[in-house]
Every structure is written in structure tokens, then in C-alpha cells.
Short mmCIF file of C-alpha atoms in Angstrom, two decimals:
data_model
loop_
_atom_site.label_atom_id
_atom_site.label_comp_id
_atom_site.label_asym_id
_atom_site.label_seq_id
_atom_site.Cartn_x
_atom_site.Cartn_y
_atom_site.Cartn_z
CA MET A 1 141.31 75.96 97.89
CA ALA A 2 139.26 78.30 95.74
CA ARG A 3 135.51 77.82 95.62
CA HIS A 4 134.36 77.13 92.07
CA ALA A 5 130.64 77.83 92.17
CA PHE A 6 128.22 79.85 90.10
CA SER A 7 125.92 81.18 92.78
CA ARG A 8 123.23 83.83 92.41
CA GLU A 9 125.62 86.60 93.50
CA LEU A 10 127.81 85.89 90.45
CA ARG A 11 124.97 86.53 87.96
CA LEU A 12 123.55 89.62 86.33
CA LEU A 13 119.86 89.34 87.11
CA THR A 14 117.99 92.56 86.35
CA PRO A 15 117.59 94.55 83.13
CA ALA A 16 119.19 97.52 84.92
CA GLN A 17 122.34 95.47 85.57
CA PHE A 18 122.52 94.48 81.90
CA LYS A 19 121.85 98.06 80.76
CA ASN A 20 124.72 99.32 82.92
CA VAL A 21 127.12 97.00 81.08
CA PHE A 22 125.84 98.08 77.66
CA ASP A 23 126.65 101.74 78.47
CA ASN A 24 130.26 102.33 77.35
CA PRO A 25 131.73 98.82 77.91
CA VAL A 26 135.17 97.30 77.39
CA ARG A 27 134.89 94.81 74.50
CA ALA A 28 136.50 91.53 73.54
CA ALA A 29 135.12 89.93 70.40
CA SER A 30 135.45 87.07 67.96
CA PRO A 31 133.34 86.19 64.91
CA HIS A 32 131.10 84.01 67.13
CA ILE A 33 130.98 85.75 70.53
CA THR A 34 131.27 89.25 71.94
CA LEU A 35 132.10 89.95 75.58
CA LEU A 36 131.20 93.31 77.08
CA ALA A 37 132.49 94.31 80.52
CA LYS A 38 132.25 97.19 82.93
CA PRO A 39 133.69 97.60 86.46
CA ASN A 40 131.09 96.74 89.11
CA GLY A 41 132.52 98.03 92.40
CA LEU A 42 132.24 94.58 93.99
CA GLU A 43 135.00 92.14 94.90
CA HIS A 44 134.06 89.56 92.27
CA PRO A 45 133.01 89.36 88.61
CA ARG A 46 129.41 88.75 87.55
CA LEU A 47 128.14 87.12 84.37
CA GLY A 48 125.13 87.75 82.15
CA LEU A 49 124.25 85.76 79.04
CA ALA A 50 122.52 86.94 75.89
CA VAL A 51 121.95 84.17 73.37
CA PRO A 52 119.26 85.41 70.96
CA LYS A 53 116.93 83.25 68.90
CA LYS A 54 118.26 85.05 65.86
CA ALA A 55 121.68 83.46 66.45
CA LEU A 56 120.40 79.99 67.42
CA LYS A 57 116.84 78.97 66.63
CA ARG A 58 116.43 75.99 68.93
CA ALA A 59 116.39 76.26 72.71
CA VAL A 60 118.62 73.18 72.97
CA TRP A 61 121.31 74.94 70.93
CA ARG A 62 121.02 78.17 72.95
CA ASN A 63 121.21 76.23 76.21
CA ARG A 64 124.38 74.43 75.08
CA VAL A 65 126.15 77.73 74.43
CA LYS A 66 124.99 79.13 77.78
CA ARG A 67 126.09 75.97 79.61
CA VAL A 68 129.60 76.12 78.11
CA ALA A 69 129.88 79.86 78.83
CA ARG A 70 128.79 79.39 82.46
CA GLU A 71 131.22 76.52 82.99
CA SER A 72 134.10 78.47 81.47
CA PHE A 73 133.27 81.48 83.67
CA ARG A 74 132.93 79.29 86.75
CA LEU A 75 136.46 77.94 86.26
CA LYS A 76 138.03 81.34 85.39
CA GLN A 77 136.16 83.63 87.82
CA HIS A 78 139.09 83.80 90.26
CA LYS A 79 141.41 85.17 87.56
CA LEU A 80 138.96 87.81 86.32
CA PRO A 81 138.84 91.40 87.60
CA ALA A 82 135.76 92.74 89.45
CA VAL A 83 133.63 93.48 86.39
CA ASP A 84 130.14 92.77 85.12
CA ILE A 85 130.38 90.73 81.91
CA VAL A 86 127.74 90.11 79.26
CA VAL A 87 128.35 87.28 76.78
CA ILE A 88 126.56 87.86 73.48
CA ALA A 89 126.33 84.97 71.02
CA LYS A 90 126.38 85.69 67.27
CA LYS A 91 125.15 83.80 64.25
CA GLY A 92 127.23 80.74 63.41
CA ILE A 93 128.10 79.84 67.00
CA GLY A 94 125.99 76.70 66.71
CA ASP A 95 128.58 75.22 64.34
CA VAL A 96 131.41 75.55 66.88
CA PRO A 97 132.08 72.34 68.86
CA ASN A 98 132.12 72.54 72.66
CA ASP A 99 135.90 72.16 73.03
CA GLU A 100 136.60 74.92 70.50
CA LEU A 101 133.97 77.13 72.13
CA PHE A 102 135.64 76.57 75.50
CA GLU A 103 139.07 77.55 74.07
CA LEU A 104 137.56 80.61 72.39
CA LEU A 105 136.06 81.74 75.69
CA GLU A 106 139.39 81.17 77.46
CA ARG A 107 141.10 83.52 74.98
CA LEU A 108 138.35 86.10 75.33
CA TRP A 109 138.52 86.03 79.17
CA ARG A 110 142.27 86.75 78.97
CA THR A 111 141.76 89.55 76.44
CA LEU A 112 138.99 91.07 78.53
CA SER A 113 141.07 90.93 81.71
CA ARG A 114 143.98 92.65 79.97
CA ARG A 115 141.75 95.38 78.50
CA CYS A 116 140.01 96.02 81.81
CA LYS A 117 143.37 96.47 83.54
CA ASP A 118 144.55 98.82 80.77
CA SER A 119 141.43 100.99 81.00
CA ALA A 120 141.54 101.21 84.81
#
């Protein structure tokens, strides 16, 4: 059975790791979220989150979006290619309910996977 965890090795931790993804990434976007990805040379995907105060003022709201994104990634990580992914929240995401946000992320993971395979 596949291990569904979100350990430290599955996270982007340093500014250099984030910067690498921002240099010429593969994109998947919606009006509320943008996903940027770049191959990482590892055997598993890694996730970084960017939820700015400009998009969501309150920490509680930012944490909700990050929690849903992490959970969605945790469940889909085995179907994703070996890429570093940065999730960027946009203005208006606070109005999206959790279930719709989860479905939106599911669609974006599929789109991102397809685009990463096409660019490889």
C-alpha cells in the first residue's frame, strides 16, 4: 500500500528551491490558484506554498488554503511526476469553499502532470 505522508523531504524549504521553480516553470492556472512546476531530478514531487497576505488578509484564511493544498498534494503525490511545485494563491480564493477548492486542485494536478509529460 502506498504511503500517504507529507514528510520534510516532500517540501520545498529554502528560498533557492523556490527560486529554481520560478525560473522558466510549467504552469497550470485558474482564476484562484496558479501552480508552477519544474523537474527536480529526484524520484518524488515536492511542494511549496505561497499564500500572500495580499490575497488573504487573515492568517486563519491563509492557513485554511495551505491545509487544503497540502492534503490534496498528500493524496495525489503518487500520481504526480518528479517535479518541484509551487502553489500560489490569488485574490478571491477565500470565497471558495473547501470542497470546491479540493476539486480545483485535483484538476490542476492533472493538468500539471500532463503538461510536464508533454514538455519532457
